[in-house]
Coordinates of N, CA and C in Angstrom, one line a residue:
X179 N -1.3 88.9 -34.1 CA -2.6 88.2 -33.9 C -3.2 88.6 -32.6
X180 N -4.5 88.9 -32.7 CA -5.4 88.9 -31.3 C -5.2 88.2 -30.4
X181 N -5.1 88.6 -28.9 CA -4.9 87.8 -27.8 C -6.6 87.1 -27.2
X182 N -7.2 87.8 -28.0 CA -8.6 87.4 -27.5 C -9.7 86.8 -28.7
X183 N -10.7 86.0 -28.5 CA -11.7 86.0 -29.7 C -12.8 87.1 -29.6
X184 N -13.4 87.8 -28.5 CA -14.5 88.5 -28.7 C -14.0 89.7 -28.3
X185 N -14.7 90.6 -28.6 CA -14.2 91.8 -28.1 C -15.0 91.9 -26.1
X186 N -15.8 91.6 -26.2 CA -15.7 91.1 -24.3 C -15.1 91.1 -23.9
X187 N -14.2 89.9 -24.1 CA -13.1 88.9 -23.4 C -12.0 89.7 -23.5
X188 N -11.6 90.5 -24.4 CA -10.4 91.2 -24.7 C -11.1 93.0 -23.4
X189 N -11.9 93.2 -23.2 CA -12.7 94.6 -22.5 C -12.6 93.9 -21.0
X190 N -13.1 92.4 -20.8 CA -13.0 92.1 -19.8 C -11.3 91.6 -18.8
X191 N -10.7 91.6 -20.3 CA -9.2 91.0 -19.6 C -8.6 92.4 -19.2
X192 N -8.8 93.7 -19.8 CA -8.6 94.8 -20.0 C -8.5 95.6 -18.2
X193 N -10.3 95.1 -18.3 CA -10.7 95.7 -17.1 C -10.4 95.3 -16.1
X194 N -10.1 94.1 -15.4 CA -9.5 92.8 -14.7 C -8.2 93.5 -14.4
X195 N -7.6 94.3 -15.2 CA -6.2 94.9 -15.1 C -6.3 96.0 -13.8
X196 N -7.4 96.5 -14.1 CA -7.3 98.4 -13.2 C -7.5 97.5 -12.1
X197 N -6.7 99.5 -11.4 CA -7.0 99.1 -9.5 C -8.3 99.6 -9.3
X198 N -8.4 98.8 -8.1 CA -9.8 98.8 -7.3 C -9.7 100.2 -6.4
X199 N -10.8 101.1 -6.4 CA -10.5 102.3 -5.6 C -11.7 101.9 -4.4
X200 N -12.1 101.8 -3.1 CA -12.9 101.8 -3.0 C -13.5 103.3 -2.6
X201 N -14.9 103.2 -2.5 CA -15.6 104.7 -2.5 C -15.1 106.0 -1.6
X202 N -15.0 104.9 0.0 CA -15.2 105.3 1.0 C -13.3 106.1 1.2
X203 N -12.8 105.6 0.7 CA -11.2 106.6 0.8 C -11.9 107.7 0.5
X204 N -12.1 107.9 -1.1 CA -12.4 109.0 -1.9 C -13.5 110.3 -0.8
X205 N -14.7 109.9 -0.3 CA -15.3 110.2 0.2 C -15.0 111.0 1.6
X206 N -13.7 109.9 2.0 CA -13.0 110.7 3.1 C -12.6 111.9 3.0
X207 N -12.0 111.8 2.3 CA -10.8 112.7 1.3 C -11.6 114.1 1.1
X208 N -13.0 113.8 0.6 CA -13.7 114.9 0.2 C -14.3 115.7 1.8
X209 N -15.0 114.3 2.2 CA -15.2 115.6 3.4 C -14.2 116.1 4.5
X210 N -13.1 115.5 4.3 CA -11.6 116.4 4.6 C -11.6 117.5 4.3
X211 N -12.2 117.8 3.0 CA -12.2 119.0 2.4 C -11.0 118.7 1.5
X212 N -10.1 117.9 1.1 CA -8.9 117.2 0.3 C -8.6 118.8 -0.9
X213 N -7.9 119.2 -1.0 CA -7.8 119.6 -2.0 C -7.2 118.5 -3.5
X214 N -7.0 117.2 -3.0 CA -6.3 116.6 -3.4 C -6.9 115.8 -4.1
X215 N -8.5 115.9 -4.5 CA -9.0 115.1 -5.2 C -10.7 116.5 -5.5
X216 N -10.6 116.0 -6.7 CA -11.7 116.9 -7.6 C -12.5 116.2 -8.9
X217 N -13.4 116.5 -9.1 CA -14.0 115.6 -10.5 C -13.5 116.4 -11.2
X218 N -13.3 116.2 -12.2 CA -13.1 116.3 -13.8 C -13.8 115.8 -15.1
X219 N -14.8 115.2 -14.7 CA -15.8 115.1 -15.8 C -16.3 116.1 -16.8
X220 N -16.0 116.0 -17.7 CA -16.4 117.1 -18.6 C -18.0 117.0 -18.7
X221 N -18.7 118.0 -19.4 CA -20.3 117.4 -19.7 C -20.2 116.7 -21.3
X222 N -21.6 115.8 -20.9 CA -21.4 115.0 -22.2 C -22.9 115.2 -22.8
X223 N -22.9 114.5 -23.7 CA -24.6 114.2 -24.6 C -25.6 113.3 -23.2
X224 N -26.6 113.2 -23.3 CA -27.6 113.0 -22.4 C -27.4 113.7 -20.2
X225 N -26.4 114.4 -20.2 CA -26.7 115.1 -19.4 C -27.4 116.2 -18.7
X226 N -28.1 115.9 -18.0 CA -29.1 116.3 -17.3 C -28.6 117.9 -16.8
X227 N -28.6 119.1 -17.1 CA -28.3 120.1 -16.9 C -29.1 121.4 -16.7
X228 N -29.0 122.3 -15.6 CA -29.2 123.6 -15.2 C -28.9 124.9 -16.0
X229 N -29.3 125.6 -16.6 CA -29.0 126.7 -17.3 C -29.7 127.7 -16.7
X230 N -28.0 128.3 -16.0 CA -28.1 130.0 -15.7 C -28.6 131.0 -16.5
X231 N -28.0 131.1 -17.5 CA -28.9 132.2 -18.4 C -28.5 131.6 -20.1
X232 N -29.4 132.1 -20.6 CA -29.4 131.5 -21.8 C -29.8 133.6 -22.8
X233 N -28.7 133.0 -23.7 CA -28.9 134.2 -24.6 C -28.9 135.9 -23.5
X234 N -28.5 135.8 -22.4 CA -28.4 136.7 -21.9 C -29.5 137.4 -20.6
X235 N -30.5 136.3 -20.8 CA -31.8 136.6 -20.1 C -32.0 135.7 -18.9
X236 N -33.0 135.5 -18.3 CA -33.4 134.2 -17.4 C -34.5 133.6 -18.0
X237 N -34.7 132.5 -18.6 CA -36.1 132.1 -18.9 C -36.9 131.2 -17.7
X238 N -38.1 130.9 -18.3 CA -38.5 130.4 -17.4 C -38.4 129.0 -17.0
X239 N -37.7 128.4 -18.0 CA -37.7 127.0 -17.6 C -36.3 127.0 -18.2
X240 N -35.3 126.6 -16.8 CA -34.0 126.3 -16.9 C -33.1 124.9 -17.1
X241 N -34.2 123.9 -16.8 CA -33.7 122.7 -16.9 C -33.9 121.9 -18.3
X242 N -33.1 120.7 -18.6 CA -32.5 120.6 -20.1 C -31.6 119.5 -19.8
X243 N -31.7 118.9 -21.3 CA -30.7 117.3 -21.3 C -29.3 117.8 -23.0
X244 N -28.2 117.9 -22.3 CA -27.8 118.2 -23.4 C -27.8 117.2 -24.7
X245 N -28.2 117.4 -25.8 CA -28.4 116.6 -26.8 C -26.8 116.6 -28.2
X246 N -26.5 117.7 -27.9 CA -25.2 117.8 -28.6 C -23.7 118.8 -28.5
X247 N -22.2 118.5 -28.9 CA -21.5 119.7 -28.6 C -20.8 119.3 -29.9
X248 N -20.1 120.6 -29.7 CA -19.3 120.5 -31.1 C -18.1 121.7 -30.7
X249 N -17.0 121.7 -31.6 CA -15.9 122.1 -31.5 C -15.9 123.5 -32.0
X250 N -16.1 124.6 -31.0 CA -15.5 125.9 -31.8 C -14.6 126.5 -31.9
X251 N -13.8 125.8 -33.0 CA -12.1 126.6 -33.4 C -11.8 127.9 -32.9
X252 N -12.9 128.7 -33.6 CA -12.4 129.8 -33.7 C -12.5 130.7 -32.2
X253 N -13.3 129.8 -31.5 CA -12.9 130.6 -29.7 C -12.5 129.4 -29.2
X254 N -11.8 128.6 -29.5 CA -10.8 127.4 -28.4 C -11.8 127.0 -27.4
X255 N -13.2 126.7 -27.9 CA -14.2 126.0 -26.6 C -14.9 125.3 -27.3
X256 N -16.0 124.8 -26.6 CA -16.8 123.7 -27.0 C -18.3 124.5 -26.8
X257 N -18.9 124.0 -28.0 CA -20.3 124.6 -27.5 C -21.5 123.5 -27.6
X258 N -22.2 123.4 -26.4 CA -23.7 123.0 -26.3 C -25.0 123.1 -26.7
X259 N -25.2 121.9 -27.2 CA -26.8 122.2 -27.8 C -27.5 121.5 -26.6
X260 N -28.6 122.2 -26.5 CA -29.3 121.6 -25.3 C -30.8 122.2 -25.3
X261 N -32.1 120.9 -25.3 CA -33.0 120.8 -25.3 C -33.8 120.7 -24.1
X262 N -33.5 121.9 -23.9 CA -34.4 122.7 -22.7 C -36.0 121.9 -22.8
X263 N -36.4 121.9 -20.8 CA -37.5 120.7 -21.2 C -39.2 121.2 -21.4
X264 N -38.8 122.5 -22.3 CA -39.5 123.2 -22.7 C -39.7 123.1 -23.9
X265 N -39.2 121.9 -24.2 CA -38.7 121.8 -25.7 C -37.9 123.0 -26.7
X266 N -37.8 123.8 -26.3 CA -36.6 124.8 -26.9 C -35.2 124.4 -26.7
X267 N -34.8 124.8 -28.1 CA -33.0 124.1 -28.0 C -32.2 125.6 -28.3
X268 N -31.3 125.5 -27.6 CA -30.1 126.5 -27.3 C -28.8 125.5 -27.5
X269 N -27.6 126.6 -27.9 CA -26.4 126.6 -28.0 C -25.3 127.4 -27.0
X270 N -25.4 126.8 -26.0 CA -24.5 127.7 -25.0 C -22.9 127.4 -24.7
X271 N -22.2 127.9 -24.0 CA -20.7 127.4 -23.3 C -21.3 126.9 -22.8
X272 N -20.1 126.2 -21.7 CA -20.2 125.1 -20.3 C -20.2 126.5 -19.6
X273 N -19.8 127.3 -18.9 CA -20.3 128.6 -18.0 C -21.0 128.9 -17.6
X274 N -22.3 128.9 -19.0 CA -23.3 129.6 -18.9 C -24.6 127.9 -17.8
X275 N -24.0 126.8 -17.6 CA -24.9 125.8 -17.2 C -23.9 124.9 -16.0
X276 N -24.2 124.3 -15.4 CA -24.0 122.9 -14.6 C -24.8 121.8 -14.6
X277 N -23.8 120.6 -15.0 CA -24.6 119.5 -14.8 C -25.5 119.2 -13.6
X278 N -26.7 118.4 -13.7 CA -26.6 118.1 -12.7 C -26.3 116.5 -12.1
X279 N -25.8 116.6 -10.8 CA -25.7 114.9 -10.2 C -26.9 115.0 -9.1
X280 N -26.3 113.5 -9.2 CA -27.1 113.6 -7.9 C -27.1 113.1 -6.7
X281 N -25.8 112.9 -6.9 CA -24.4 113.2 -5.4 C -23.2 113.4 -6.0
X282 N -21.9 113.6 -4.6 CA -20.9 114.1 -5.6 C -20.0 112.7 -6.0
X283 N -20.3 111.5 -6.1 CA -20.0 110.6 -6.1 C -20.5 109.5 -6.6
X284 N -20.0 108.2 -7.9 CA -21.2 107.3 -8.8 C -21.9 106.5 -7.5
X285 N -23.0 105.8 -7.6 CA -23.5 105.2 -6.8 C -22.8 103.4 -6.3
X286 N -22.1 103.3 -7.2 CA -21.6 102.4 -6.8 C -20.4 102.2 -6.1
X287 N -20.0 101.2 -4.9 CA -18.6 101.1 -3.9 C -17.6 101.2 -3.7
X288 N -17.7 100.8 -5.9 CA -16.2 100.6 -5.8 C -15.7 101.3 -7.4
X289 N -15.0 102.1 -7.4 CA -14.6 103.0 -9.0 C -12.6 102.4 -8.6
X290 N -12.2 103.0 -10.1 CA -11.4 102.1 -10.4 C -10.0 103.2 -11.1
X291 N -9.5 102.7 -11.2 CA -8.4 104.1 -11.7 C -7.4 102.7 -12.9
X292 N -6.6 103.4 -13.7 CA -5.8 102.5 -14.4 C -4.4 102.1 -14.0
X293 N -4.2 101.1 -14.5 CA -3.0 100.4 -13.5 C -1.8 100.7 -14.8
X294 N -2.0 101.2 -16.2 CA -0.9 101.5 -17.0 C -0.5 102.9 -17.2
X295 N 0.4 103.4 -17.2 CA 0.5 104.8 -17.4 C 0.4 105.4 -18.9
X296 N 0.3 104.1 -19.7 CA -0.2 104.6 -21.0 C -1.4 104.9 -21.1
X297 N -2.4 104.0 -20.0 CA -4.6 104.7 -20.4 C -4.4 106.5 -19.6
X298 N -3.6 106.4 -18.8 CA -3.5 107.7 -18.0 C -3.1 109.0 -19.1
X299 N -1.8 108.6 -19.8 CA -1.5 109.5 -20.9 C -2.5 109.8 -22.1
X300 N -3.3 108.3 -22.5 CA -4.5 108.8 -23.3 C -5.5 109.5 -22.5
X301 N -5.8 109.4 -21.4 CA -6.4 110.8 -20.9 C -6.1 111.9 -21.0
X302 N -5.1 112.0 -20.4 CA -4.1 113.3 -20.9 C -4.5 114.3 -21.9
X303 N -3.7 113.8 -23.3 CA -2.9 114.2 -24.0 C -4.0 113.5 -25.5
X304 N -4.9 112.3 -25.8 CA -5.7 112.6 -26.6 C -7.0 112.3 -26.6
X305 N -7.3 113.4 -26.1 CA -9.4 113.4 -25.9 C -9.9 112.0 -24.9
X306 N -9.2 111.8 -24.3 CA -9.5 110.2 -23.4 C -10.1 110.7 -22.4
X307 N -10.4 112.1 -22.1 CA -11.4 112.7 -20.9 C -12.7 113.1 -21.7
X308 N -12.9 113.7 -22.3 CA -14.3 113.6 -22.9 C -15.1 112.5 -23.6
X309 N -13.8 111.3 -24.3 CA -14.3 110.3 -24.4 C -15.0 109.4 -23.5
X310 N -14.4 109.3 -21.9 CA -14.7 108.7 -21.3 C -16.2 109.4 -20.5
X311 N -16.3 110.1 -20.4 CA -17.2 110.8 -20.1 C -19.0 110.8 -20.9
X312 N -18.4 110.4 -22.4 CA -19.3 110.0 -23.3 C -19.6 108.4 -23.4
X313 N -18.6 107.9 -22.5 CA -18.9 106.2 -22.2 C -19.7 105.8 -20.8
X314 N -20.3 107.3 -20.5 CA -20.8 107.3 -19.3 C -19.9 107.6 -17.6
X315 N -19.1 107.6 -17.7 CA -18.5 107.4 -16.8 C -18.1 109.3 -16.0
X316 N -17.9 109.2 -14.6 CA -17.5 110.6 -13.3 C -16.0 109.7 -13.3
X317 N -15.2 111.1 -13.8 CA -13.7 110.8 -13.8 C -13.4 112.0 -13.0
X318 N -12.3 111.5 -11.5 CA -11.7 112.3 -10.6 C -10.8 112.9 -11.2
X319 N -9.6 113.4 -10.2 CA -8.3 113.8 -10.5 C -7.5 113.5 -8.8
X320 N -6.6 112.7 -8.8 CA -6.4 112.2 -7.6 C -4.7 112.3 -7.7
X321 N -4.2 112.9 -6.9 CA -2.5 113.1 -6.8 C -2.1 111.3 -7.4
X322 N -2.0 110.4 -6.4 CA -1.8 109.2 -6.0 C -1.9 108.4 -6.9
X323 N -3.5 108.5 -7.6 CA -4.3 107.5 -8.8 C -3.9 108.2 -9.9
X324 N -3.7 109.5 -10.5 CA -4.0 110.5 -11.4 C -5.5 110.2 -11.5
X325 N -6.1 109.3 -11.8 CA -7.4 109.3 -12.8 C -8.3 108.4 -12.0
X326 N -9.5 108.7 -11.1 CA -10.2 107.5 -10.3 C -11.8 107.8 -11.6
X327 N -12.0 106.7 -12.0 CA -13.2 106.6 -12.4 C -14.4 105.9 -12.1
X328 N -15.6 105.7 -12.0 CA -16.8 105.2 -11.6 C -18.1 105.4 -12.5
X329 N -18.9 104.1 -12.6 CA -20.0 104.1 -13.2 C -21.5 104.7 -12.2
X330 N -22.6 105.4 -12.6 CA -23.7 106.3 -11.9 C -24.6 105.6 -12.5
X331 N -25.0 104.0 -12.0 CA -25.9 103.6 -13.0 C -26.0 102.7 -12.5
X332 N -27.0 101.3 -12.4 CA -27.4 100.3 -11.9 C -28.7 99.5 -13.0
X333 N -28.3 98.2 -12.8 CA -29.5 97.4 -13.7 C -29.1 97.4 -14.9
X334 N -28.4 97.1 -15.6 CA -28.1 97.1 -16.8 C -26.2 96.5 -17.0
X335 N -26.3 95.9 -18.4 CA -24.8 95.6 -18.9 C -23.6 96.2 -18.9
X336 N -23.2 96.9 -17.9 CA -21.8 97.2 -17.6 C -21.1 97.3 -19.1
X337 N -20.8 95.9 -19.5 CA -20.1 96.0 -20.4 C -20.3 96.5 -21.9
X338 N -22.0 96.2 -21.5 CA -22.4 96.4 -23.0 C -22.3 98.4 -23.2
X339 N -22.9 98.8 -22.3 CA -23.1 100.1 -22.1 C -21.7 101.0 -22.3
X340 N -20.8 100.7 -21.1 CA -19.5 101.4 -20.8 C -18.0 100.7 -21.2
X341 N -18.0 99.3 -20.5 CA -16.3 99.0 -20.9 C -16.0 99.1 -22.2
X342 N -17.2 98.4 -22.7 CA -16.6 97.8 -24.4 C -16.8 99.1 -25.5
X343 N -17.3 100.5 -24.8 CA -17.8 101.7 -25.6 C -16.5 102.2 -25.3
X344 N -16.0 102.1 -24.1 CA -14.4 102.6 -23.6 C -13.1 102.1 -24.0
X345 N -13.1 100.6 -24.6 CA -12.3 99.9 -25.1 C -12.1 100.5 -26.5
X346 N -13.1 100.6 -27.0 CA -13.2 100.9 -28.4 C -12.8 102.5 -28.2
X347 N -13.0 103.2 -27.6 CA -13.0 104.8 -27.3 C -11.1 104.8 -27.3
X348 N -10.9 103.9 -26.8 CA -9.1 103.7 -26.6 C -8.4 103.4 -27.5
X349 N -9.0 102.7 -28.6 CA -8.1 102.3 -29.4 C -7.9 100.5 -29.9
X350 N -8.0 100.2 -28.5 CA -7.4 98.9 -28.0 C -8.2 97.7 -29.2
X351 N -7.4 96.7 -29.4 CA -8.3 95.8 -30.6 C -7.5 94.5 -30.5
X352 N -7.4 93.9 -28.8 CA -6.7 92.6 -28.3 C -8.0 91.5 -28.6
X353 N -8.8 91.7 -29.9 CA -10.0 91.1 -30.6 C -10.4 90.4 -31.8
X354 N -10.3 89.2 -32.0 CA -10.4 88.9 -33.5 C -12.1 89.1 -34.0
X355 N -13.2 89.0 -33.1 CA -14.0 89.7 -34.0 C -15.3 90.9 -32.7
X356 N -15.9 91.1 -33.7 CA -16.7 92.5 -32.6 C -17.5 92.2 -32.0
X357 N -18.0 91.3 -32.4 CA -19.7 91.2 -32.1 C -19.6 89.4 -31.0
X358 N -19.8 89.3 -30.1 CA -19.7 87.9 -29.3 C -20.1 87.1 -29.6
X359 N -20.0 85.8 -29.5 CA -20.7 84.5 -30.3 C -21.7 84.2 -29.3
X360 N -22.9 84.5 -29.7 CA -23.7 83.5 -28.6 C -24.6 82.3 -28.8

């Protein structure tokens, strides 16, 4: 039986769990020069990205929101579709581009890392890093935390946008129905 009735309440009891990181450690850490902490955010669908060269050349307009990736077996990578804001769409690696931010850090105080070592191993071990990444979310790599995460975004439902896209991205179903009663 579900420990929860909405899937909210079951994202919010979830979330209520992780540790609290606040920014300013992390921050330390970095202009320490830490080797001991680095992003890991893979690129996802609506990222904002720079492209070095495209098809081998320089064009003239290098900037672009990636719109899609998909899986290439047959060279063990992932390839990029991305609508250059020239309106021209290309297919490139991650090599050939960098996202861009726009610091090295989400904007808000306080990011969060998991407090079970089972969400850490679904990062790991099945697609729990690109998923998360597609729930919006800048995921570290931290000796101490393994996994510090944070939202880059303000004005809007938290939950509606990221936790409960992340809950669902996990597996998790502590929910007897999907949709909230309001």
């Amino acid at each position: 039986m579900a420990r929860y009735k909405t899937i909210r309440e079951a994202a919010q009891a979830w979330v209520k769990g992780f540790d609290r990181v606040p920014r300013g450690i992390l921050e330390k850490l970095f202009q320490a020069g830490s080797e001991d902490l680095r992003e890991i955010t893979p690129p996802s669908v609506n990222d904002r990205v720079y492209v070095y060269w495209i098809l081998g050349r320089k064009r003239d307009c290098n900037d672009g929101e990636i719109i899609g990736l998909k899986e290439d077996k047959e060279n063990n990578s992932i390839l990029y579709t991305i609508r250059m804001d020239n309106g021209e769409k290309v297919t490139i690696k991650d090599e050939d581009f960098e996202v861009i931010r726009d610091s090295a850090f989400p904007m808000w105080g306080a990011l969060w890392a998991f407090s079970e070592q089972i969400d850490n191993d679904w990062v790991e071990s099945l697609g729990g890093l690109q998923a998360m990444a597609d729930c919006g979310f800048r995921i570290y790599e931290q000796e101490d935390y393994q996994y510090i995460f944070g939202i880059d975004g303000a004005g809007y439902d938290f939950y509606e946008e990221h936790w409960i896209p992340l809950y669902k991205a996990r597996g998790l179903k502590w929910h007897e129905i999907e949709e909230d009663v309001k």
